[in-house]
CSV table of C-alpha atoms and ligand atoms in Angstrom, one decimal:
chain,number,residue,atom,x,y,z
A,1,MET,CA,-52.0,25.5,-25.2
A,2,ARG,CA,-50.0,22.3,-24.8
A,3,SER,CA,-46.2,22.6,-25.0
A,4,PRO,CA,-44.6,20.8,-27.9
A,5,PRO,CA,-43.5,17.2,-27.4
A,6,GLU,CA,-39.8,18.0,-27.5
A,7,VAL,CA,-40.2,20.5,-24.7
A,8,ARG,CA,-42.1,18.0,-22.6
A,9,SER,CA,-39.4,15.4,-23.2
A,10,LYS,CA,-36.7,17.8,-22.0
A,11,PHE,CA,-38.7,18.7,-18.9
A,12,LEU,CA,-39.1,14.9,-18.2
A,13,GLY,CA,-35.4,14.4,-18.9
A,14,ALA,CA,-34.3,17.0,-16.5
A,15,MET,CA,-36.6,15.9,-13.6
A,16,VAL,CA,-36.2,12.2,-14.0
A,17,GLY,CA,-32.5,12.5,-15.0
A,18,SER,CA,-31.6,14.6,-11.9
A,19,ALA,CA,-33.5,12.1,-9.6
A,20,LEU,CA,-31.6,9.2,-11.2
A,21,GLY,CA,-28.3,11.0,-10.9
A,22,ASP,CA,-29.0,11.5,-7.2
A,23,ALA,CA,-30.2,7.9,-6.6
A,24,ILE,CA,-27.3,6.3,-8.6
A,25,GLY,CA,-24.8,8.7,-7.2
A,26,GLU,CA,-25.8,7.6,-3.7
A,27,LEU,CA,-25.2,4.0,-4.7
A,28,ALA,CA,-21.7,5.0,-6.0
A,29,PHE,CA,-20.6,5.9,-2.4
A,30,ARG,CA,-19.9,2.1,-2.2
A,31,GLY,CA,-16.8,2.8,-4.2
A,32,LEU,CA,-17.7,0.6,-7.1
A,33,GLY,CA,-16.3,1.0,-10.7
A,34,GLU,CA,-18.7,1.6,-13.6
A,35,ALA,CA,-19.2,-2.1,-14.5
A,36,ALA,CA,-19.9,-3.2,-10.9
A,37,LEU,CA,-22.2,-0.1,-10.4
A,38,ARG,CA,-24.1,-1.1,-13.6
A,39,GLU,CA,-24.6,-4.6,-12.1
A,40,GLU,CA,-25.7,-3.1,-8.8
A,41,ILE,CA,-28.3,-0.9,-10.6
A,42,ALA,CA,-29.5,-4.0,-12.5
A,43,ARG,CA,-29.8,-6.0,-9.2
A,44,ARG,CA,-31.9,-3.3,-7.5
A,45,SER,CA,-35.7,-3.4,-7.8
A,46,GLU,CA,-35.9,0.3,-7.0
A,47,LEU,CA,-33.6,3.3,-7.2
A,48,ILE,CA,-34.0,5.4,-4.0
A,49,TYR,CA,-33.4,9.1,-4.2
A,50,THR,CA,-32.1,11.4,-1.4
A,51,ASP,CA,-32.7,15.0,-0.1
A,52,ASP,CA,-31.6,16.5,-3.4
A,53,THR,CA,-34.6,15.1,-5.2
A,54,ALA,CA,-36.9,15.5,-2.2
A,55,MET,CA,-36.2,19.2,-2.3
A,56,SER,CA,-36.4,19.4,-6.1
A,57,ILE,CA,-39.9,17.9,-5.7
A,58,GLY,CA,-40.8,20.5,-3.1
A,59,LEU,CA,-39.6,23.3,-5.5
A,60,ALA,CA,-41.7,21.9,-8.3
A,61,GLU,CA,-44.7,21.5,-6.0
A,62,SER,CA,-44.5,25.1,-4.8
A,63,LEU,CA,-44.0,26.6,-8.3
A,64,ILE,CA,-47.0,24.6,-9.5
A,65,GLN,CA,-49.3,25.5,-6.6
A,66,VAL,CA,-48.5,29.2,-6.5
A,67,GLY,CA,-47.6,29.8,-10.1
A,68,ARG,CA,-44.5,31.8,-9.2
A,69,LEU,CA,-41.7,31.7,-6.5
A,70,ASP,CA,-43.0,32.6,-3.1
A,71,GLU,CA,-40.3,32.3,-0.4
A,72,GLN,CA,-42.7,31.6,2.4
A,73,HIS,CA,-44.7,29.0,0.5
A,74,LEU,CA,-41.5,27.4,-0.7
A,75,GLY,CA,-40.0,27.2,2.8
A,76,ASP,CA,-43.2,25.8,4.2
A,77,THR,CA,-43.2,23.1,1.4
A,78,PHE,CA,-39.6,22.2,2.1
A,79,ARG,CA,-40.3,22.0,5.8
A,80,ALA,CA,-43.5,19.8,5.4
A,81,ASN,CA,-41.6,17.4,3.1
A,82,PHE,CA,-38.7,17.2,5.5
A,83,GLN,CA,-41.0,16.5,8.5
A,84,ARG,CA,-42.7,13.7,6.5
A,85,GLU,CA,-39.4,12.1,5.4
A,86,PRO,CA,-36.6,13.3,7.6
A,87,TRP,CA,-34.5,10.2,6.7
A,88,ARG,CA,-33.7,11.4,3.2
A,89,GLY,CA,-30.1,12.3,4.1
A,90,TYR,CA,-30.5,16.1,4.7
A,91,ALA,CA,-27.5,18.1,5.8
A,92,SER,CA,-27.8,19.9,9.1
A,93,GLY,CA,-28.7,23.3,7.5
A,94,PRO,CA,-32.3,22.8,6.5
A,95,PRO,CA,-33.5,21.2,9.7
A,96,THR,CA,-31.8,24.0,11.7
A,97,ILE,CA,-33.5,26.6,9.6
A,98,PHE,CA,-36.9,24.9,10.0
A,99,ARG,CA,-36.5,24.8,13.8
A,100,LEU,CA,-35.6,28.5,13.9
A,101,VAL,CA,-38.6,29.4,11.8
A,102,GLU,CA,-40.9,27.4,14.1
A,103,ARG,CA,-39.5,28.4,17.5
A,104,ARG,CA,-38.4,32.0,16.9
A,105,GLY,CA,-40.8,33.0,14.2
A,106,LEU,CA,-38.0,34.1,11.8
A,107,SER,CA,-38.6,34.2,8.1
A,108,TYR,CA,-36.7,31.4,6.2
A,109,SER,CA,-34.1,33.8,4.8
A,110,GLU,CA,-33.5,35.4,8.3
A,111,ALA,CA,-33.0,31.9,9.7
A,112,ALA,CA,-30.8,30.9,6.8
A,113,ARG,CA,-28.6,34.0,7.4
A,114,SER,CA,-28.0,33.0,11.0
A,115,LEU,CA,-26.0,29.9,9.9
A,116,PHE,CA,-22.2,29.9,9.8
A,117,GLY,CA,-21.7,32.9,12.0
A,118,GLY,CA,-24.2,35.1,10.1
A,119,GLN,CA,-22.8,34.6,6.6
A,120,GLY,CA,-25.2,31.8,5.6
A,121,SER,CA,-24.3,28.6,3.8
A,122,PHE,CA,-22.3,28.2,0.7
A,123,GLY,CA,-23.0,24.5,0.4
A,124,ASN,CA,-24.3,23.2,-2.9
A,125,GLY,CA,-27.9,22.6,-1.6
A,126,ALA,CA,-29.5,25.4,-3.6
A,127,ALA,CA,-28.1,24.1,-6.9
A,128,MET,CA,-28.9,20.4,-6.3
A,129,ARG,CA,-32.6,21.1,-6.3
A,130,VAL,CA,-32.8,24.0,-8.8
A,131,ALA,CA,-33.8,22.1,-12.0
A,132,PRO,CA,-37.6,23.0,-11.6
A,133,VAL,CA,-36.6,26.7,-11.6
A,134,GLY,CA,-34.5,26.3,-14.8
A,135,LEU,CA,-37.4,24.6,-16.4
A,136,PHE,CA,-40.3,26.8,-15.3
A,137,PHE,CA,-38.4,30.0,-16.2
A,138,TYR,CA,-36.5,28.5,-19.2
A,139,ALA,CA,-37.7,31.2,-21.6
A,140,SER,CA,-37.2,34.1,-19.2
A,141,PRO,CA,-34.2,36.3,-19.1
A,142,ASP,CA,-34.8,36.4,-15.4
A,143,VAL,CA,-34.0,32.7,-14.7
A,144,GLY,CA,-30.8,33.5,-12.8
A,145,GLN,CA,-32.6,35.9,-10.5
A,146,GLN,CA,-35.4,33.5,-9.9
A,147,ALA,CA,-32.9,30.8,-8.9
A,148,ARG,CA,-31.4,33.3,-6.4
A,149,ILE,CA,-34.8,33.8,-4.8
A,150,SER,CA,-35.3,30.0,-4.6
A,151,ALA,CA,-31.9,29.7,-3.0
A,152,SER,CA,-32.5,32.4,-0.3
A,153,VAL,CA,-34.9,30.2,1.6
A,154,THR,CA,-31.9,28.1,2.8
A,155,HIS,CA,-28.7,29.5,1.3
A,156,VAL,CA,-28.0,33.3,1.6
A,157,HIS,CA,-24.2,33.3,1.2
A,158,PRO,CA,-23.5,34.9,-2.2
A,159,ILE,CA,-21.6,31.8,-3.5
A,160,GLY,CA,-24.5,29.5,-2.4
A,161,MET,CA,-27.0,31.7,-4.3
A,162,ASP,CA,-24.6,32.2,-7.3
A,163,GLY,CA,-24.3,28.4,-8.0
A,164,ALA,CA,-28.1,28.0,-8.1
A,165,ALA,CA,-28.3,30.8,-10.7
A,166,VAL,CA,-25.5,29.2,-12.8
A,167,LEU,CA,-27.1,25.8,-12.8
A,168,ALA,CA,-30.6,27.1,-13.4
A,169,TRP,CA,-29.3,29.0,-16.4
A,170,ALA,CA,-27.5,25.9,-17.7
A,171,VAL,CA,-30.8,23.8,-17.4
A,172,ALA,CA,-32.7,26.6,-19.2
A,173,ARG,CA,-30.2,26.9,-22.0
A,174,ALA,CA,-30.1,23.1,-22.4
A,175,VAL,CA,-33.9,23.1,-22.9
A,176,LYS,CA,-33.5,25.6,-25.7
A,177,LEU,CA,-30.7,23.8,-27.6
A,178,SER,CA,-31.4,21.0,-30.0
A,179,PRO,CA,-29.2,17.9,-29.5
A,180,GLN,CA,-29.3,17.4,-33.3
A,181,ASP,CA,-27.2,20.5,-33.8
A,182,PRO,CA,-23.5,20.6,-33.0
A,183,PHE,CA,-23.1,21.5,-29.3
A,184,PRO,CA,-22.2,25.3,-28.9
A,185,LEU,CA,-19.4,24.7,-26.5
A,186,GLU,CA,-17.8,28.2,-26.6
A,187,ASP,CA,-21.2,29.9,-26.3
A,188,PHE,CA,-22.3,27.7,-23.4
A,189,THR,CA,-19.2,28.0,-21.4
A,190,GLN,CA,-19.1,31.7,-21.9
A,191,GLY,CA,-22.6,31.9,-20.7
A,192,LEU,CA,-21.7,30.0,-17.5
A,193,VAL,CA,-18.9,32.5,-16.8
A,194,ALA,CA,-21.3,35.4,-17.5
A,195,GLN,CA,-23.9,34.1,-15.1
A,196,ALA,CA,-21.6,33.9,-12.1
A,197,GLN,CA,-21.6,37.1,-10.0
A,198,THR,CA,-19.1,36.2,-7.3
A,199,SER,CA,-15.4,36.2,-8.2
A,200,VAL,CA,-14.9,32.7,-6.7
A,201,LEU,CA,-17.5,31.1,-8.9
A,202,ARG,CA,-16.6,33.2,-12.0
A,203,GLU,CA,-13.0,32.1,-11.7
A,204,LYS,CA,-14.1,28.5,-11.4
A,205,MET,CA,-16.3,28.7,-14.5
A,206,ALA,CA,-13.4,30.3,-16.4
A,207,LEU,CA,-11.1,27.4,-15.2
A,208,LEU,CA,-13.8,24.9,-16.3
A,209,LYS,CA,-13.9,26.5,-19.7
A,210,ASP,CA,-10.2,26.2,-20.0
A,211,LEU,CA,-10.1,22.6,-18.9
A,212,ILE,CA,-12.8,21.5,-21.3
A,213,ALA,CA,-11.1,23.4,-24.2
A,214,ALA,CA,-7.8,21.7,-23.3
A,215,GLY,CA,-9.4,18.2,-23.2
A,216,ALA,CA,-8.4,17.7,-19.5
A,217,SER,CA,-9.1,14.2,-18.1
A,218,PRO,CA,-11.9,13.7,-15.5
A,219,SER,CA,-9.3,13.0,-12.8
A,220,GLU,CA,-7.4,16.2,-13.6
A,221,ALA,CA,-10.6,18.2,-13.7
A,222,ALA,CA,-11.9,16.7,-10.5
A,223,GLY,CA,-8.6,17.6,-8.8
A,224,ARG,CA,-8.5,21.2,-10.0
A,225,LEU,CA,-12.2,22.0,-9.8
A,226,GLY,CA,-13.0,20.1,-6.5
A,227,ARG,CA,-16.0,17.9,-5.6
A,228,SER,CA,-16.8,18.7,-2.0
A,229,VAL,CA,-20.2,19.7,-0.5
A,230,THR,CA,-19.4,23.4,-1.1
A,231,MET,CA,-20.9,25.1,-4.1
A,232,HIS,CA,-17.7,26.2,-5.8
A,233,GLU,CA,-16.1,22.8,-5.2
A,234,SER,CA,-18.9,20.7,-6.8
A,235,LEU,CA,-21.0,22.6,-9.3
A,236,PRO,CA,-18.0,23.1,-11.6
A,237,PHE,CA,-17.1,19.4,-11.8
A,238,ALA,CA,-20.8,18.5,-12.4
A,239,LEU,CA,-20.9,20.9,-15.3
A,240,TYR,CA,-17.5,19.4,-16.5
A,241,ALA,CA,-19.2,16.0,-16.6
A,242,PHE,CA,-22.0,17.3,-18.8
A,243,LEU,CA,-19.7,19.3,-21.1
A,244,ARG,CA,-17.3,16.4,-21.5
A,245,HIS,CA,-20.2,14.1,-22.5
A,246,PRO,CA,-23.0,16.3,-23.9
A,247,HIS,CA,-24.3,13.5,-26.2
A,248,SER,CA,-24.5,10.7,-23.6
A,249,PHE,CA,-26.6,10.7,-20.5
A,250,GLU,CA,-25.0,7.6,-19.2
A,251,ASP,CA,-21.4,8.8,-19.7
A,252,CYS,CA,-22.2,12.2,-18.1
A,253,LEU,CA,-23.7,10.4,-15.1
A,254,PHE,CA,-20.7,8.0,-14.6
A,255,CYS,CA,-18.2,10.9,-15.1
A,256,ALA,CA,-20.0,12.9,-12.4
A,257,ILE,CA,-20.3,10.2,-9.7
A,258,LEU,CA,-17.2,8.1,-10.1
A,259,HIS,CA,-14.5,10.5,-9.0
A,260,GLY,CA,-15.4,10.8,-5.3
A,261,GLY,CA,-16.7,13.7,-3.4
A,262,ASP,CA,-20.4,14.6,-3.0
A,263,ARG,CA,-21.5,11.9,-5.4
A,264,ASP,CA,-25.3,12.1,-5.1
A,265,THR,CA,-25.4,15.8,-5.6
A,266,LEU,CA,-22.8,15.8,-8.4
A,267,GLY,CA,-25.1,13.3,-10.1
A,268,ALA,CA,-28.2,15.3,-9.5
A,269,MET,CA,-26.7,18.5,-10.9
A,270,ALA,CA,-24.9,17.0,-13.9
A,271,CYS,CA,-27.9,14.9,-14.9
A,272,ALA,CA,-30.4,17.8,-14.6
A,273,VAL,CA,-28.5,19.5,-17.4
A,274,SER,CA,-27.9,16.4,-19.5
A,275,GLY,CA,-31.6,15.3,-19.2
A,276,ALA,CA,-32.7,18.9,-20.2
A,277,TYR,CA,-30.5,18.8,-23.2
A,278,LEU,CA,-31.1,15.2,-24.5
A,279,GLY,CA,-34.6,14.6,-23.3
A,280,ILE,CA,-36.2,11.6,-21.6
A,281,GLU,CA,-35.5,9.1,-24.5
A,282,ALA,CA,-31.7,9.4,-23.8
A,283,ILE,CA,-32.1,7.9,-20.3
A,284,PRO,CA,-32.1,4.0,-20.2
A,285,GLN,CA,-35.7,2.7,-19.9
A,286,THR,CA,-34.7,0.1,-17.4
A,287,TRP,CA,-33.3,2.8,-15.1
A,288,ARG,CA,-36.4,5.1,-15.5
A,289,GLU,CA,-38.7,2.2,-14.5
A,290,LYS,CA,-36.8,1.6,-11.3
A,291,LEU,CA,-36.9,5.2,-10.1
A,292,GLU,CA,-38.7,5.6,-6.8
A,293,ASN,CA,-41.8,7.8,-7.2
A,294,ARG,CA,-41.3,8.0,-10.9
A,295,GLN,CA,-44.9,8.7,-11.9
A,296,TYR,CA,-45.2,11.6,-9.5
A,297,ILE,CA,-41.9,13.1,-10.6
A,298,GLU,CA,-43.1,12.8,-14.3
A,299,GLN,CA,-46.4,14.4,-13.4
A,300,LEU,CA,-44.6,17.3,-11.8
A,301,ALA,CA,-42.4,17.7,-14.9
A,302,LEU,CA,-45.4,17.7,-17.2
A,303,GLN,CA,-47.2,20.3,-15.1
A,304,LEU,CA,-44.1,22.5,-15.1
A,305,ALA,CA,-44.1,22.2,-18.9
A,306,GLU,CA,-47.7,23.3,-19.2
A,307,MET,CA,-47.1,26.2,-16.9
A,308,SER,CA,-43.7,27.3,-18.0
A,309,GLN,CA,-43.2,30.7,-19.5
A,310,GLY,CA,-42.2,29.3,-22.9
B,401,MG,MG1,-28.4,13.9,-1.1
């Protein structure tokens, strides 16, 4: 049975939107303002994505090939994609894990646990790539737990896993909401708080809820929520960008990437949710056409839609 057109549009919106958030976020490291950045996008013949999207592609490929999350297959897919394109801007964690798996015969999660003195990484890497999990399991009450499994291949610190669960839940919830209805802000922000299992992330989600309710400006929110490469200092501001601009993909994107910090990943996370909520039609056609590897990313999105447990 084919999934309905609106679901396919939302899957395309999440996958293409996240990749564009990554690619345009990477361009924003030049420190341009919105007008100059728009000109830069117009000048480019192609918008090139980074490790965030490379790993999101790997997650989609593994889900499609296996039909469920298999940690070994997922890790092997990440590793093969890294070895083919090591220049995508990976942080040091994944290549270190891949080496440990190859040379010492560890499982991916054992190798991931050996990082940072045995506590594992609480970087934002497991959330930046998690959109395919939120899509594939969008109708499942288990989406958060599935996201934690997908995280464990590289990020075993509780905060690193927690953020992946929160963002996957947000993507799944966004798929199920109609952008024609009023946005259920209270319900959505309460859901974010409820998904977080660590006190660090739960407190950040509660602060996010308060800042959105109080109409806090992006610069105030960025200062109080953070925007570094750690999970708890980037995921909350990415979600702020979406919640501040739920009805505009473009405004969400520029909010996420124009306040410094880990811009490509902030863009990838915010735009995964925005695209899942608004659908592919909300993303400017001229940007979509310039996305590197667009046809393949769209194909993965449509395969996920066909296979999702909707
Ligand atoms: Mg990146």
